XYZ file of C-alpha atoms in Angstrom:
566
model
C 183.359 167.577 57.882
C 183.870 164.211 56.193
C 181.436 162.351 54.002
C 177.778 162.364 55.060
C 174.590 160.416 54.354
C 174.066 161.700 50.822
C 177.775 161.593 50.025
C 177.892 157.889 50.908
C 174.887 157.179 48.704
C 176.403 158.978 45.721
C 179.704 157.172 46.306
C 177.907 153.794 46.300
C 176.029 154.709 43.130
C 179.183 155.795 41.279
C 181.049 152.622 42.321
C 178.129 150.487 41.114
C 178.293 152.195 37.711
C 182.091 151.890 37.480
C 181.977 148.170 38.383
C 179.257 147.441 35.851
C 176.611 146.537 38.429
C 174.520 149.422 37.071
C 174.437 150.136 33.319
C 172.933 153.432 32.199
C 170.955 153.278 28.965
C 171.807 156.555 27.260
C 168.874 156.209 24.852
C 166.758 157.317 27.818
C 166.868 161.151 27.981
C 166.882 161.179 31.787
C 169.728 158.697 32.037
C 171.627 160.552 29.329
C 171.294 163.718 31.419
C 172.428 161.731 34.490
C 175.660 160.680 32.730
C 176.464 164.331 32.011
C 175.692 165.336 35.605
C 177.855 162.549 37.024
C 180.818 163.847 35.038
C 180.395 167.176 36.862
C 180.672 165.630 40.319
C 183.773 166.967 42.059
C 185.831 165.624 44.934
C 187.798 167.259 47.703
C 191.531 166.643 48.119
C 190.805 163.774 50.542
C 188.625 162.037 47.933
C 185.250 162.808 49.530
C 182.335 163.822 47.332
C 181.715 167.581 47.028
C 177.963 167.630 47.628
C 177.632 171.140 46.198
C 178.671 169.799 42.775
C 175.897 167.178 42.722
C 172.739 168.048 40.808
C 169.242 167.188 42.087
C 169.109 164.355 39.533
C 172.354 162.793 40.846
C 171.046 163.051 44.414
C 167.668 161.542 43.543
C 169.021 158.614 41.494
C 171.677 157.809 44.117
C 169.033 157.644 46.851
C 166.757 155.484 44.684
C 169.612 153.080 43.884
C 170.726 152.620 47.507
C 167.149 152.262 48.805
C 166.353 149.681 46.116
C 169.568 147.766 46.864
C 168.765 147.711 50.589
C 165.215 146.503 49.925
C 166.336 143.719 47.567
C 168.959 142.507 50.033
C 166.233 142.020 52.630
C 163.911 140.005 50.400
C 166.502 137.990 48.437
C 165.417 134.351 48.991
C 168.995 133.158 48.503
C 170.172 135.182 51.472
C 169.539 133.115 54.612
C 168.054 135.097 57.505
C 170.328 135.787 60.432
C 169.550 133.572 63.389
C 170.464 134.721 66.909
C 172.866 132.615 68.854
C 171.133 129.989 70.949
C 171.731 131.557 74.342
C 170.287 130.769 77.755
C 169.801 132.923 80.868
C 172.381 130.830 82.684
C 175.009 131.604 80.025
C 174.250 135.332 80.204
C 174.436 135.443 83.996
C 177.673 133.451 84.109
C 179.171 135.766 81.481
C 178.197 138.761 83.630
C 179.983 137.356 86.650
C 183.067 136.635 84.575
C 183.030 140.204 83.211
C 182.974 141.738 86.691
C 185.637 139.305 87.918
C 187.942 140.301 85.042
C 187.376 144.005 85.680
C 187.932 143.683 89.406
C 191.152 141.765 88.795
C 192.297 144.399 86.277
C 191.528 147.258 88.676
C 193.326 145.622 91.602
C 196.344 144.790 89.424
C 196.481 148.398 88.175
C 196.048 150.095 91.567
C 197.012 147.528 94.197
C 193.617 147.974 95.885
C 190.241 146.275 95.272
C 187.674 148.630 93.756
C 185.336 148.146 96.726
C 187.963 149.604 99.100
C 189.523 152.237 96.854
C 187.553 155.147 98.331
C 187.592 154.047 101.962
C 189.500 157.107 103.227
C 189.680 159.647 100.386
C 187.898 160.269 97.094
C 188.828 158.530 93.859
C 190.467 161.643 92.411
C 192.492 162.387 95.526
C 193.614 158.774 95.763
C 194.777 158.785 92.135
C 196.676 162.039 92.604
C 198.278 160.831 95.834
C 199.414 157.496 94.391
C 199.981 158.516 90.749
C 203.672 157.577 90.740
C 202.846 154.076 92.016
C 199.747 153.485 89.900
C 201.150 154.605 86.516
C 203.641 151.715 86.027
C 201.181 149.213 87.508
C 198.498 150.435 85.086
C 200.815 149.963 82.100
C 201.528 146.356 83.109
C 197.848 145.700 83.799
C 196.911 146.945 80.331
C 199.342 144.520 78.695
C 198.173 141.546 80.741
C 194.440 142.197 81.033
C 193.267 143.990 77.888
C 193.852 140.806 75.802
C 191.732 138.917 78.367
C 188.947 141.493 78.092
C 189.037 141.394 74.289
C 188.888 137.597 74.408
C 185.915 137.884 76.746
C 184.103 140.236 74.344
C 184.834 137.823 71.491
C 183.525 134.805 73.406
C 180.540 136.376 75.169
C 179.694 139.639 73.407
C 176.864 138.111 71.353
C 175.376 136.483 74.436
C 175.174 139.807 76.253
C 173.904 141.668 73.181
C 171.192 139.048 72.755
C 170.142 139.086 76.389
C 167.303 141.523 75.698
C 165.379 138.676 74.040
C 165.528 136.562 77.188
C 164.006 138.812 79.819
C 160.533 140.321 79.735
C 158.968 142.868 82.065
C 159.758 146.549 82.510
C 163.295 146.686 81.160
C 165.406 149.808 80.691
C 168.638 150.647 78.912
C 170.905 153.422 80.142
C 172.068 155.956 77.556
C 173.081 159.503 76.808
C 176.805 159.055 77.462
C 179.454 156.329 77.322
C 180.458 156.650 80.988
C 178.789 155.518 84.225
C 179.633 158.129 86.884
C 178.163 158.449 90.384
C 175.177 160.349 89.004
C 174.421 157.434 86.663
C 174.838 154.934 89.511
C 172.505 156.967 91.715
C 170.121 157.253 88.778
C 170.112 153.471 88.535
C 169.436 153.078 92.261
C 166.509 155.506 92.066
C 164.618 153.251 89.718
C 166.135 149.829 90.471
C 163.028 149.020 92.509
C 160.756 149.940 89.584
C 162.423 148.335 86.563
C 163.105 144.621 86.214
C 166.337 144.375 84.214
C 168.492 147.394 83.359
C 170.960 147.123 80.466
C 174.112 149.236 80.793
C 176.483 149.862 77.854
C 179.961 148.830 78.986
C 181.760 152.091 79.988
C 185.224 150.465 79.893
C 185.101 149.203 76.308
C 185.180 152.710 74.705
C 188.660 153.220 76.194
C 189.864 149.968 74.617
C 188.141 149.920 71.225
C 189.101 153.475 70.234
C 192.228 155.592 70.671
C 190.213 158.586 72.002
C 193.065 160.816 70.847
C 191.355 164.064 71.849
C 190.537 162.949 75.390
C 192.728 164.034 78.296
C 193.577 161.892 81.347
C 192.820 158.652 79.507
C 194.548 156.468 82.104
C 192.583 158.006 84.955
C 189.272 157.974 83.131
C 189.580 154.318 82.180
C 190.293 153.414 85.801
C 187.361 155.607 86.813
C 185.126 153.696 84.400
C 186.239 150.381 85.944
C 185.687 151.661 89.463
C 182.254 153.065 88.609
C 180.798 150.009 86.906
C 182.169 147.638 89.576
C 179.691 149.170 92.027
C 177.110 146.962 90.317
C 179.027 143.737 90.935
C 177.020 142.688 94.041
C 173.882 142.575 91.883
C 175.627 140.452 89.237
C 177.005 138.031 91.848
C 173.677 137.646 93.672
C 171.426 134.676 92.917
C 168.409 136.635 91.668
C 165.255 135.291 89.977
C 166.383 137.277 86.910
C 169.209 139.789 86.476
C 168.720 143.251 87.927
C 171.451 144.586 85.643
C 173.281 143.408 82.509
C 176.363 145.222 81.224
C 176.761 144.679 77.492
C 179.427 145.714 74.921
C 177.751 148.260 72.639
C 180.836 148.926 70.441
C 179.515 152.436 69.800
C 182.840 154.030 68.884
C 183.752 151.236 66.464
C 180.308 151.380 64.849
C 180.539 155.144 64.435
C 183.870 154.747 62.654
C 183.238 151.655 60.527
C 179.577 150.647 60.266
C 177.614 152.149 57.368
C 174.243 151.491 59.003
C 175.333 153.363 62.128
C 176.792 156.220 60.092
C 173.549 156.534 58.132
C 171.456 156.260 61.283
C 173.328 159.077 63.006
C 173.371 161.099 59.788
C 169.626 160.771 59.252
C 168.960 161.776 62.851
C 171.211 164.832 62.400
C 169.405 165.795 59.183
C 165.970 165.373 60.752
C 167.081 167.449 63.741
C 168.420 170.412 61.765
C 165.753 170.236 59.052
C 163.145 170.593 61.768
C 164.652 173.210 64.060
C 166.235 175.352 61.334
C 163.125 175.039 59.151
C 165.320 174.218 56.153
C 166.116 171.258 53.919
C 169.457 169.474 53.971
C 170.437 166.283 52.146
C 173.862 165.893 53.737
C 175.444 166.876 57.042
C 178.056 168.966 55.220
C 175.266 171.222 53.998
C 174.257 171.945 57.589
C 177.630 173.341 58.638
C 177.893 175.339 55.406
C 174.507 176.866 56.198
C 175.360 177.534 59.847
C 178.568 179.360 58.894
C 177.027 181.123 55.899
C 173.611 182.471 55.043
C 171.902 180.663 57.916
C 174.068 181.999 60.748
C 171.374 184.301 62.168
C 168.683 181.621 61.821
C 170.921 179.100 63.608
C 171.463 181.473 66.527
C 167.726 182.148 66.708
C 166.885 178.433 66.711
C 169.457 177.683 69.434
C 167.889 180.305 71.697
C 164.268 179.519 70.803
C 164.395 175.721 71.121
C 167.184 175.280 73.695
C 169.469 173.365 71.323
C 172.707 174.036 73.210
C 173.311 172.398 76.606
C 177.059 172.310 77.382
C 178.461 169.679 79.790
C 178.199 170.886 83.363
C 175.533 173.513 82.660
C 172.155 173.622 84.383
C 170.194 173.966 81.158
C 170.121 175.392 77.616
C 172.312 178.401 76.855
C 172.656 180.859 73.974
C 175.440 180.403 71.426
C 178.040 182.715 72.970
C 177.549 181.663 76.614
C 177.206 178.012 75.666
C 180.390 178.024 73.603
C 182.303 179.704 76.438
C 181.128 177.044 78.910
C 181.901 174.249 76.444
C 185.415 175.552 75.800
C 186.080 175.605 79.548
C 185.020 171.959 79.678
C 187.225 171.005 76.703
C 190.215 172.841 78.198
C 189.840 170.827 81.396
C 189.060 167.350 80.071
C 190.551 167.119 76.579
C 193.970 167.557 75.043
C 195.562 170.992 74.459
C 195.441 170.291 70.710
C 191.684 169.675 70.823
C 191.178 172.867 72.822
C 193.292 175.017 70.494
C 191.516 173.608 67.449
C 188.118 174.617 68.832
C 189.407 177.954 70.053
C 190.384 178.886 66.501
C 186.881 178.265 65.124
C 183.924 180.678 64.985
C 181.381 180.241 67.827
C 178.694 178.913 65.468
C 181.009 176.100 64.379
C 181.776 175.146 68.006
C 178.075 175.239 68.892
C 177.262 173.009 65.916
C 179.977 170.540 66.961
C 178.625 170.359 70.512
C 175.128 169.619 69.210
C 176.575 166.911 66.966
C 178.297 165.342 69.998
C 174.956 165.318 71.779
C 173.091 163.677 68.894
C 175.277 160.587 68.359
C 174.417 159.118 71.814
C 170.743 159.758 71.046
C 171.000 157.433 68.048
C 172.679 154.788 70.200
C 170.075 154.941 72.975
C 167.336 154.400 70.377
C 169.305 151.639 68.677
C 170.035 149.907 71.995
C 166.410 150.275 73.092
C 165.315 148.426 69.958
C 167.994 145.735 70.330
C 167.284 145.183 74.029
C 163.504 145.661 73.823
C 163.869 148.155 76.666
C 162.848 151.661 77.653
C 165.506 154.419 77.526
C 166.791 155.470 80.936
C 168.531 158.844 80.814
C 170.074 159.695 84.179
C 171.241 163.178 83.148
C 168.584 165.899 82.561
C 170.557 167.154 79.538
C 170.349 163.712 77.918
C 166.590 163.590 78.428
C 166.327 167.133 77.028
C 168.012 166.048 73.783
C 165.969 162.840 73.740
C 162.824 164.957 73.612
C 164.291 167.340 71.032
C 165.055 164.346 68.797
C 161.590 162.912 69.365
C 160.087 166.243 68.320
C 162.304 166.474 65.245
C 161.538 162.931 64.082
C 157.886 163.160 65.150
C 157.922 159.928 67.089
C 159.239 158.123 70.153
C 159.210 154.723 68.419
C 155.787 154.190 69.982
C 154.314 153.211 66.624
C 156.442 150.045 66.722
C 155.646 149.535 70.416
C 159.350 149.670 71.146
C 159.355 152.701 73.414
C 156.485 153.585 75.729
C 156.396 157.341 76.312
C 154.676 156.956 79.677
C 157.329 154.572 81.032
C 160.179 156.664 79.621
C 158.843 159.792 81.315
C 158.162 157.976 84.581
C 161.749 156.698 84.636
C 162.923 160.254 83.985
C 160.695 161.526 86.787
C 162.339 159.107 89.223
C 165.594 160.930 88.438
C 164.207 164.389 89.204
C 165.887 166.350 92.074
C 162.758 166.131 94.238
C 163.207 162.342 94.357
C 166.984 162.364 94.834
C 166.590 160.595 98.185
C 165.654 157.406 96.290
C 169.364 157.079 95.527
C 170.050 156.492 99.224
C 168.962 152.855 99.034
C 172.051 150.815 99.871
C 173.418 148.119 97.590
C 172.970 145.373 100.201
C 169.303 146.355 100.555
C 168.887 146.394 96.776
C 170.352 142.914 96.479
C 168.120 141.491 99.216
C 164.972 143.150 97.860
C 165.681 141.950 94.340
C 166.234 138.427 95.690
C 162.690 138.650 97.026
C 161.254 140.163 93.800
C 160.101 143.107 95.915
C 160.377 145.471 92.925
C 157.290 143.920 91.303
C 155.169 144.653 94.373
C 156.527 148.188 94.579
C 155.805 148.815 90.887
C 152.233 147.539 91.228
C 151.666 149.651 94.327
C 153.054 152.750 92.663
C 151.020 152.086 89.519
C 147.853 152.101 91.647
C 148.828 155.552 92.871
C 149.488 156.828 89.348
C 146.468 155.586 87.433
C 145.756 159.060 86.092
C 149.220 159.520 84.579
C 148.542 159.773 80.834
C 150.047 161.515 77.787
C 153.124 162.696 79.646
C 156.216 164.325 78.193
C 159.027 166.701 79.124
C 156.772 169.766 79.000
C 154.970 168.648 82.149
C 157.880 166.793 83.763
C 157.539 168.784 87.005
C 153.925 167.648 87.316
C 154.896 164.053 86.570
C 157.666 164.158 89.182
C 155.212 165.672 91.675
C 152.695 162.898 90.939
C 155.358 160.227 91.385
C 156.521 161.858 94.630
C 152.911 161.987 95.833
C 152.418 158.314 94.945
C 155.512 157.252 96.844
C 154.545 159.524 99.760
C 151.190 157.747 99.919
C 152.986 154.386 100.078
C 155.256 155.684 102.843
C 152.244 156.995 104.740
C 150.627 153.569 104.470
C 153.849 152.052 105.838
C 153.686 154.437 108.822
C 150.057 153.472 109.455
C 151.031 149.795 109.391
C 153.847 150.464 111.868
C 151.457 152.347 114.195
C 148.856 149.593 113.939
C 151.501 146.953 114.673
C 152.438 148.754 117.903
C 148.760 149.295 118.847
C 147.977 145.587 118.384
C 150.974 144.443 120.428
C 150.996 146.956 123.242
C 147.810 145.470 124.729
C 149.735 142.224 125.201
C 152.932 143.753 126.518
C 151.884 144.201 130.147
C 153.938 142.880 133.042
C 152.521 141.866 136.421
C 152.850 145.408 137.808
C 150.877 146.924 134.915
C 153.975 148.421 133.252
C 153.715 148.601 129.448
C 156.909 148.029 127.510
C 157.278 150.884 125.043
C 158.852 150.694 121.611
C 161.959 152.457 122.878
C 162.482 150.474 126.085
C 166.086 149.539 126.834
C 166.174 145.964 128.054
C 168.926 144.780 130.306
C 171.827 143.123 128.445
C 170.862 139.603 129.423
C 167.321 140.107 128.062
C 168.509 141.876 124.917
C 170.520 138.800 124.010
C 167.332 136.766 123.881
C 165.519 138.954 121.351
C 166.586 136.966 118.335
C 165.980 133.571 119.978
C 162.344 133.104 120.861
C 162.605 129.449 122.006
C 165.134 130.576 124.614
C 162.323 132.394 126.422
C 160.348 129.229 126.986
C 161.734 128.836 130.516
C 160.586 132.259 131.704
C 157.597 131.958 133.992
C 154.315 133.797 134.298
C 153.196 137.034 132.761
C 156.741 138.335 132.446
C 157.734 135.444 130.215
C 154.622 135.812 128.066
C 155.121 139.570 127.757
C 158.765 139.140 126.800
C 157.848 136.560 124.177
C 155.223 138.961 122.836
C 157.798 141.732 122.821
C 160.226 139.562 120.884
C 157.529 138.774 118.334
C 156.748 142.487 118.073
C 160.390 143.301 117.417
C 160.596 140.558 114.791
C 157.434 141.767 113.026
C 158.646 145.350 113.220
C 161.998 144.305 111.748
C 160.220 142.510 108.900
C 158.098 145.588 108.186
C 161.106 147.909 108.240
C 162.961 145.677 105.805
C 160.165 145.696 103.235
C 160.682 147.737 100.073
C 158.609 150.613 101.462
C 160.318 150.391 104.818
C 163.700 150.752 103.161
C 162.451 153.683 101.090
C 161.150 155.270 104.280
C 164.616 154.958 105.829
C 166.228 156.305 102.652
C 163.942 159.335 102.722
C 164.825 160.068 106.360
C 168.512 159.943 105.388
C 167.884 162.327 102.492
C 166.044 165.010 104.439
């Protein structure tokens, strides 16, 4: 299991006593009892504290000591406050372009093909399998030449990108729930790119560099996949936008989980809150949870999993019971992780495997909250399973960080609703259209228009997500209907003008002869045409130009995307 929240606190307390930082006055009966209890504390063979050997007094005094130490460190006048690096939007945006340039260069060096053309004929997986013998040695050379460049980039610009959340206001979102950025995440981004202002994306390539990921299978392929996936956002980073539509930042999640005490405690406290709530029990340390799950609490754990939907394996459509969920999870591990990892899990009881899967789900939930605070952004969870655990954690901790005005439940749920299957067609908006619309700040108009349609959307959460998604779909449908009315009115207003000498009305679908069609984009070129025909043709050109402008508006593009998706 390893040392947990309480174990770390007791360890800190013991070290403070041994170093003389804390001196126990044994004239005090309570402290005298504490000395005796501390002598009874046992350790495992690896040196970790055996929580079961710690009395309630040891636990209480250790917590009091660590909490007091943390409080004093924050108010110590001799400790200068941390000041954020003096960063500017220009520095952040230039760093973003450099990041994507480095990744694109790495990908092309490793594969021999630019990321934008890698899937021109076959899928990513098929291409990798077909060219594996060629790519493998190239990838090894690319790692040696480019990973040092990426690490230098993170060292030079990491703080700028991590501090970017302080620079941009508006409706900002941060993607979370997993450390990768697959097609479903990219489509999830596109579905709400015209609603949010700036979206922060944890770098999906860094986890493959900062940590050995010893239990993961196909590491070479999955790192290349991460590069290929995130490079889809490069056109937005390269575009000259009023403010960034997307910022990819190094979150260092794997390193923090391994080395940072604040992160370890944050994840540990979330785990304890989660299991304390859903198992209706009290645990001081994560090790106590697994002991309970495998011991006297086995039946209660199984009941809670079924009752509250605590187990959602990767690739499943929703919560599963312990036995079915473990079977599905093992199939996933067998496919995507090492044989050693699979055999290790296979040898464990199903309750232990189920507990481990839940633990894997909870760590990203801490990071999405932590990143939301750091970036002053709303969580964007593109996978329904991630949003399911987000709500479970919110229930267990009895808050969505709304009390600090960090997370707005209404915005979080609306972003989740945009990712519902009924609105999947929103992901059909092309990248070139997204870039052009963001250049024109069209997302602000769309958000205001949609907000007018959703004025009655209050107190929303996962329990009525279907209703929220239906309301959002209805709001967008109303905007599309208004677009259709504008298109009809445009034709009605123009068709009265589009009459030739013989009384023939040019219809919207008329096929002009080639020499006339060439004039459509060049109105002054029609100046020499005489009479009613020339006037009608000029009117027709203006109609086509106005119609083109209408079709290229944000709602016009959504209308086209919906037609493609039906």
